[in-house]
mmCIF file of C-alpha atoms and ligand atoms in Angstrom:
data_model
loop_
_atom_site.group_PDB
_atom_site.id
_atom_site.type_symbol
_atom_site.label_atom_id
_atom_site.label_comp_id
_atom_site.label_asym_id
_atom_site.label_seq_id
_atom_site.Cartn_x
_atom_site.Cartn_y
_atom_site.Cartn_z
ATOM 1 C CA UNK V 133 -2.219 -20.731 -26.037
ATOM 2 C CA UNK V 134 -4.971 -21.629 -23.559
ATOM 3 C CA UNK V 135 -2.945 -22.722 -20.564
ATOM 4 C CA UNK V 136 0.157 -21.567 -18.786
ATOM 5 C CA UNK V 137 2.003 -24.803 -17.896
ATOM 6 C CA UNK V 138 5.075 -23.030 -16.553
ATOM 7 C CA UNK V 139 3.049 -21.346 -13.809
ATOM 8 C CA UNK V 140 1.619 -24.675 -12.589
ATOM 9 C CA UNK V 141 5.099 -26.186 -12.632
ATOM 10 C CA UNK V 142 6.376 -23.223 -10.623
ATOM 11 C CA UNK V 143 3.464 -23.614 -8.213
ATOM 12 C CA UNK V 144 4.198 -27.296 -7.525
ATOM 13 C CA UNK V 145 7.863 -26.501 -6.907
ATOM 14 C CA UNK V 146 6.967 -23.631 -4.588
ATOM 15 C CA UNK V 147 4.512 -25.729 -2.553
ATOM 16 C CA UNK V 148 6.938 -28.630 -2.205
ATOM 17 C CA UNK V 149 9.764 -26.306 -1.168
ATOM 18 C CA UNK V 150 7.619 -24.962 1.670
ATOM 19 C CA UNK V 151 6.436 -28.381 2.825
ATOM 20 C CA UNK V 152 10.016 -29.672 2.800
ATOM 21 C CA UNK V 153 10.809 -27.160 5.537
ATOM 22 C CA UNK V 154 7.476 -27.519 7.342
ATOM 23 C CA UNK V 155 5.290 -30.496 6.336
ATOM 24 C CA UNK V 156 2.250 -29.075 8.206
ATOM 25 C CA UNK V 157 2.549 -25.553 6.795
ATOM 26 C CA UNK V 158 -0.490 -25.544 4.511
ATOM 27 C CA UNK V 159 -2.539 -27.754 6.810
ATOM 28 C CA UNK V 160 -2.042 -25.298 9.678
ATOM 29 C CA UNK V 161 -2.882 -22.282 7.529
ATOM 30 C CA UNK V 162 -6.034 -23.808 6.070
ATOM 31 C CA UNK V 163 -8.332 -23.029 8.970
ATOM 32 C CA UNK V 164 -7.094 -19.664 10.107
ATOM 33 C CA UNK V 165 -5.152 -16.576 9.194
ATOM 34 C CA UNK V 166 -3.758 -14.187 11.776
ATOM 35 C CA UNK V 167 -1.586 -11.614 10.011
ATOM 36 C CA UNK V 168 -0.276 -8.664 12.003
ATOM 37 C CA UNK V 169 0.012 -6.414 8.966
ATOM 38 C CA UNK V 170 -2.145 -4.943 6.241
ATOM 39 C CA UNK V 171 -0.171 -3.872 3.189
ATOM 40 C CA UNK V 172 -1.654 -1.255 0.870
ATOM 41 C CA UNK V 173 0.652 -1.084 -2.123
ATOM 42 C CA UNK V 174 0.882 -0.458 -5.857
ATOM 43 C CA UNK V 175 -0.203 -3.105 -8.386
ATOM 44 C CA UNK V 176 3.198 -2.764 -10.103
ATOM 45 C CA UNK V 177 4.627 -6.239 -10.823
ATOM 46 C CA UNK V 178 8.026 -5.105 -9.571
ATOM 47 C CA UNK V 179 6.720 -4.540 -6.039
ATOM 48 C CA UNK V 180 5.716 -7.992 -4.689
ATOM 49 C CA UNK V 181 4.521 -7.324 -1.141
ATOM 50 C CA UNK V 182 5.361 -10.601 0.662
ATOM 51 C CA UNK V 183 8.762 -10.951 -0.999
ATOM 52 C CA UNK V 184 9.918 -7.431 -0.151
ATOM 53 C CA UNK V 185 9.327 -7.858 3.570
ATOM 54 C CA UNK V 186 10.191 -11.571 3.673
ATOM 55 C CA UNK V 187 6.809 -12.737 4.979
ATOM 56 C CA UNK V 188 5.178 -16.104 4.352
ATOM 57 C CA UNK V 189 1.572 -16.821 3.343
ATOM 58 C CA UNK V 190 -0.641 -15.998 6.332
ATOM 59 C CA UNK V 191 1.552 -13.178 7.584
ATOM 60 C CA UNK V 192 0.499 -10.242 5.388
ATOM 61 C CA UNK V 193 -3.001 -9.121 4.379
ATOM 62 C CA UNK V 194 -2.700 -7.328 1.055
ATOM 63 C CA UNK V 195 -4.559 -4.731 -0.978
ATOM 64 C CA UNK V 196 -2.989 -3.348 -4.147
ATOM 65 C CA UNK V 197 -4.158 -0.861 -6.730
ATOM 66 C CA UNK V 198 -2.608 1.592 -9.168
ATOM 67 C CA UNK V 199 -0.442 4.054 -7.192
ATOM 68 C CA UNK V 200 -1.511 2.684 -3.763
ATOM 69 C CA UNK V 201 -4.436 5.043 -3.300
ATOM 70 C CA UNK V 202 -6.905 5.029 -0.418
ATOM 71 C CA UNK V 203 -10.018 6.761 -1.700
ATOM 72 C CA UNK V 204 -12.813 7.557 0.747
ATOM 73 C CA UNK V 205 -15.479 6.021 -1.501
ATOM 74 C CA UNK V 206 -13.528 2.977 -2.717
ATOM 75 C CA UNK V 207 -15.578 0.108 -1.261
ATOM 76 C CA UNK V 208 -12.960 -2.401 -2.354
ATOM 77 C CA UNK V 209 -10.125 -0.812 -0.381
ATOM 78 C CA UNK V 210 -12.390 0.118 2.558
ATOM 79 C CA UNK V 211 -13.751 -3.433 2.790
ATOM 80 C CA UNK V 212 -10.211 -4.811 2.913
ATOM 81 C CA UNK V 213 -9.324 -2.265 5.591
ATOM 82 C CA UNK V 214 -12.421 -3.074 7.635
ATOM 83 C CA UNK V 215 -11.835 -6.816 7.492
ATOM 84 C CA UNK V 216 -8.169 -6.334 8.398
ATOM 85 C CA UNK V 217 -8.872 -4.015 11.344
ATOM 86 C CA UNK V 218 -12.197 -5.295 12.710
ATOM 87 C CA UNK V 219 -11.882 -9.034 12.126
ATOM 88 C CA UNK V 220 -8.186 -9.838 11.747
ATOM 89 C CA UNK V 221 -7.217 -7.068 14.180
ATOM 90 C CA UNK V 222 -3.969 -6.244 12.408
ATOM 91 C CA UNK V 223 -1.635 -4.088 14.473
ATOM 92 C CA UNK V 224 -0.076 -2.247 11.551
ATOM 93 C CA UNK V 225 -1.408 -0.771 8.328
ATOM 94 C CA UNK V 226 1.419 -0.112 5.881
ATOM 95 C CA UNK V 227 0.907 2.197 2.928
ATOM 96 C CA UNK V 228 3.824 1.491 0.615
ATOM 97 C CA UNK V 229 4.527 3.480 -2.531
ATOM 98 C CA UNK V 230 7.501 3.115 -4.829
ATOM 99 C CA UNK V 231 9.822 5.401 -6.750
ATOM 100 C CA UNK V 232 9.302 5.417 -10.508
ATOM 101 C CA UNK V 233 5.579 4.640 -10.107
ATOM 102 C CA UNK V 234 3.899 4.573 -13.523
ATOM 103 C CA UNK V 235 0.646 5.855 -12.007
ATOM 104 C CA UNK V 236 2.416 8.909 -10.597
ATOM 105 C CA UNK V 237 4.228 9.483 -13.905
ATOM 106 C CA UNK V 238 0.957 9.259 -15.853
ATOM 107 C CA UNK V 239 -0.710 11.699 -13.444
ATOM 108 C CA UNK V 240 2.061 14.220 -14.148
ATOM 109 C CA UNK V 241 1.708 13.988 -17.904
ATOM 110 C CA UNK V 242 -0.430 16.354 -19.912
ATOM 111 C CA UNK V 243 -1.981 13.712 -22.121
ATOM 112 C CA UNK V 244 -5.071 11.526 -21.809
ATOM 113 C CA UNK V 245 -4.851 7.879 -20.672
ATOM 114 C CA UNK V 246 -8.557 7.021 -20.696
ATOM 115 C CA UNK V 247 -10.558 5.723 -17.738
ATOM 116 C CA UNK V 248 -7.545 5.562 -15.429
ATOM 117 C CA UNK V 249 -7.290 9.378 -15.495
ATOM 118 C CA UNK V 250 -10.286 9.490 -13.150
ATOM 119 C CA UNK V 251 -8.345 7.369 -10.669
ATOM 120 C CA UNK V 252 -5.150 9.382 -11.187
ATOM 121 C CA UNK V 253 -7.057 12.614 -10.597
ATOM 122 C CA UNK V 254 -6.403 12.126 -6.874
ATOM 123 C CA UNK V 255 -2.657 12.262 -7.495
ATOM 124 C CA UNK V 256 -3.034 15.420 -9.560
ATOM 125 C CA UNK V 257 -4.827 16.953 -6.565
ATOM 126 C CA UNK V 258 -1.859 16.030 -4.355
ATOM 127 C CA UNK V 259 0.445 17.558 -6.969
ATOM 128 C CA UNK V 260 -1.602 20.768 -7.026
ATOM 129 C CA UNK V 261 -1.570 21.072 -3.217
ATOM 130 C CA UNK V 262 2.227 20.683 -3.166
ATOM 131 C CA UNK V 263 2.999 22.629 -6.336
ATOM 132 C CA UNK V 264 5.337 25.142 -4.665
ATOM 133 C CA UNK V 265 7.557 22.424 -3.181
ATOM 134 C CA UNK V 266 7.535 20.326 -6.351
ATOM 135 C CA UNK V 267 8.289 23.131 -8.788
ATOM 136 C CA UNK V 268 11.590 24.040 -7.174
ATOM 137 C CA UNK V 269 12.931 20.528 -7.823
ATOM 138 C CA UNK V 270 14.941 20.978 -11.038
ATOM 139 C CA UNK V 271 14.680 17.535 -12.650
ATOM 140 C CA UNK V 272 11.634 15.556 -13.676
ATOM 141 C CA UNK V 273 12.626 12.306 -11.977
ATOM 142 C CA UNK V 274 13.248 14.219 -8.735
ATOM 143 C CA UNK V 275 9.774 15.751 -8.954
ATOM 144 C CA UNK V 276 8.297 12.371 -9.743
ATOM 145 C CA UNK V 277 10.021 10.726 -6.785
ATOM 146 C CA UNK V 278 8.939 13.469 -4.400
ATOM 147 C CA UNK V 279 5.341 13.173 -5.592
ATOM 148 C CA UNK V 280 5.576 9.409 -4.965
ATOM 149 C CA UNK V 281 6.496 10.253 -1.348
ATOM 150 C CA UNK V 282 3.845 12.957 -0.941
ATOM 151 C CA UNK V 283 1.234 10.564 -2.319
ATOM 152 C CA UNK V 284 2.105 8.016 0.376
ATOM 153 C CA UNK V 285 1.759 10.726 3.071
ATOM 154 C CA UNK V 286 -1.686 11.668 1.749
ATOM 155 C CA UNK V 287 -2.804 8.035 1.761
ATOM 156 C CA UNK V 288 -1.615 7.569 5.355
ATOM 157 C CA UNK V 289 -3.864 10.514 6.279
ATOM 158 C CA UNK V 290 -6.716 9.025 4.249
ATOM 159 C CA UNK V 291 -6.424 5.714 6.116
ATOM 160 C CA UNK V 292 -6.408 7.598 9.425
ATOM 161 C CA UNK V 293 -9.543 9.514 8.458
ATOM 162 C CA UNK V 294 -11.632 6.433 7.674
ATOM 163 C CA UNK V 295 -14.441 5.550 10.085
ATOM 164 C CA UNK V 296 -12.763 2.143 10.404
ATOM 165 C CA UNK V 297 -9.553 3.501 11.915
ATOM 166 C CA UNK V 298 -11.310 6.275 13.844
ATOM 167 C CA UNK V 299 -13.613 3.690 15.480
ATOM 168 C CA UNK V 300 -10.677 1.379 16.234
ATOM 169 C CA UNK V 301 -8.776 4.158 17.996
ATOM 170 C CA UNK V 302 -11.928 5.237 19.848
ATOM 171 C CA UNK V 303 -12.389 1.762 21.315
ATOM 172 C CA UNK V 304 -8.707 1.616 22.312
ATOM 173 C CA UNK V 305 -7.574 -0.869 19.660
ATOM 174 C CA UNK V 306 -3.890 -0.357 18.921
ATOM 175 C CA UNK V 307 -3.499 0.260 15.207
ATOM 176 C CA UNK V 308 -0.538 2.078 13.711
ATOM 177 C CA UNK V 309 -0.433 3.423 10.167
ATOM 178 C CA UNK V 310 2.940 3.624 8.440
ATOM 179 C CA UNK V 311 4.101 5.361 5.247
ATOM 180 C CA UNK V 312 6.914 3.602 3.395
ATOM 181 C CA UNK V 313 8.478 3.840 -0.028
ATOM 182 C CA UNK V 314 10.252 1.142 -2.020
ATOM 183 C CA UNK V 315 13.161 1.764 -4.355
ATOM 184 C CA UNK V 316 13.042 -0.350 -7.524
ATOM 185 C CA UNK V 317 16.734 0.403 -8.109
ATOM 186 C CA UNK V 318 18.079 -1.389 -5.022
ATOM 187 C CA UNK V 319 15.138 -3.339 -3.594
ATOM 188 C CA UNK V 320 15.190 -1.400 -0.332
ATOM 189 C CA UNK V 321 12.382 0.133 1.702
ATOM 190 C CA UNK V 322 12.519 3.565 3.281
ATOM 191 C CA UNK V 323 10.321 4.651 6.193
ATOM 192 C CA UNK V 324 8.960 8.125 5.417
ATOM 193 C CA UNK V 325 8.525 8.863 9.134
ATOM 194 C CA UNK V 326 4.809 9.586 8.904
ATOM 195 C CA UNK V 327 3.705 6.971 11.388
ATOM 196 C CA UNK V 328 0.370 7.675 13.126
ATOM 197 C CA UNK V 329 -1.344 5.726 15.878
ATOM 198 C CA UNK V 330 -3.888 8.143 17.366
ATOM 199 C CA UNK V 331 -6.238 11.023 16.537
ATOM 200 C CA UNK V 332 -3.603 13.401 17.973
ATOM 201 C CA UNK V 333 -0.942 12.101 15.555
ATOM 202 C CA UNK V 334 -3.404 12.497 12.692
ATOM 203 C CA UNK V 335 -4.184 16.049 13.745
ATOM 204 C CA UNK V 336 -0.463 16.948 13.727
ATOM 205 C CA UNK V 337 -0.019 15.429 10.255
ATOM 206 C CA UNK V 338 -3.072 17.278 8.983
ATOM 207 C CA UNK V 339 -1.564 20.577 10.068
ATOM 208 C CA UNK V 340 1.608 19.854 8.126
ATOM 209 C CA UNK V 341 -0.032 18.545 4.988
ATOM 210 C CA UNK V 342 -3.404 20.030 4.289
HETATM 211 CO CO1 LIG Q 546 3.251 2.102 -9.055
#
């Protein structure tokens, strides 16, 4: 089948539902976007960023990849971050992981998955650095969930260490980085309490994590 008629039908319904409430909605959005938040999340289809936090188009700038990683040489993620911080001047950068993440599970397995293993290597490094803590957790799903959390903490640090955030803080631009995790089982978010908004905060987190 070449086309996907259901998706276009859904799209027309969605657009008309929004314009019923606010006839100028799309017209007003057309010429500008001013979101306060950048969301860095997992590509997982069960974790739809805008829906989870109840935000409309225009309110959330989004970057998603497998296992919500922020890699220092990933020009895609860094370009999104730079645009969000330097141009859109978002006030909050949210790194959001989720329990039961397939990327985390794959990284913990001792079998090859092809190209993606190079991407997942970063998670295996996080696993290795936290091996002592993870090994005392008796069950596999518990270990998996904890690694999902630890991965978010590492990515919060990675965001904080980028030149983009460092420069923003240096020039006095208020930018806070948050680490959250989403539970597929109940649809709820949990704040991991690893919020950083200055070089001092980053330094404290570094001491605890690396
Ligand atoms: Co995932």
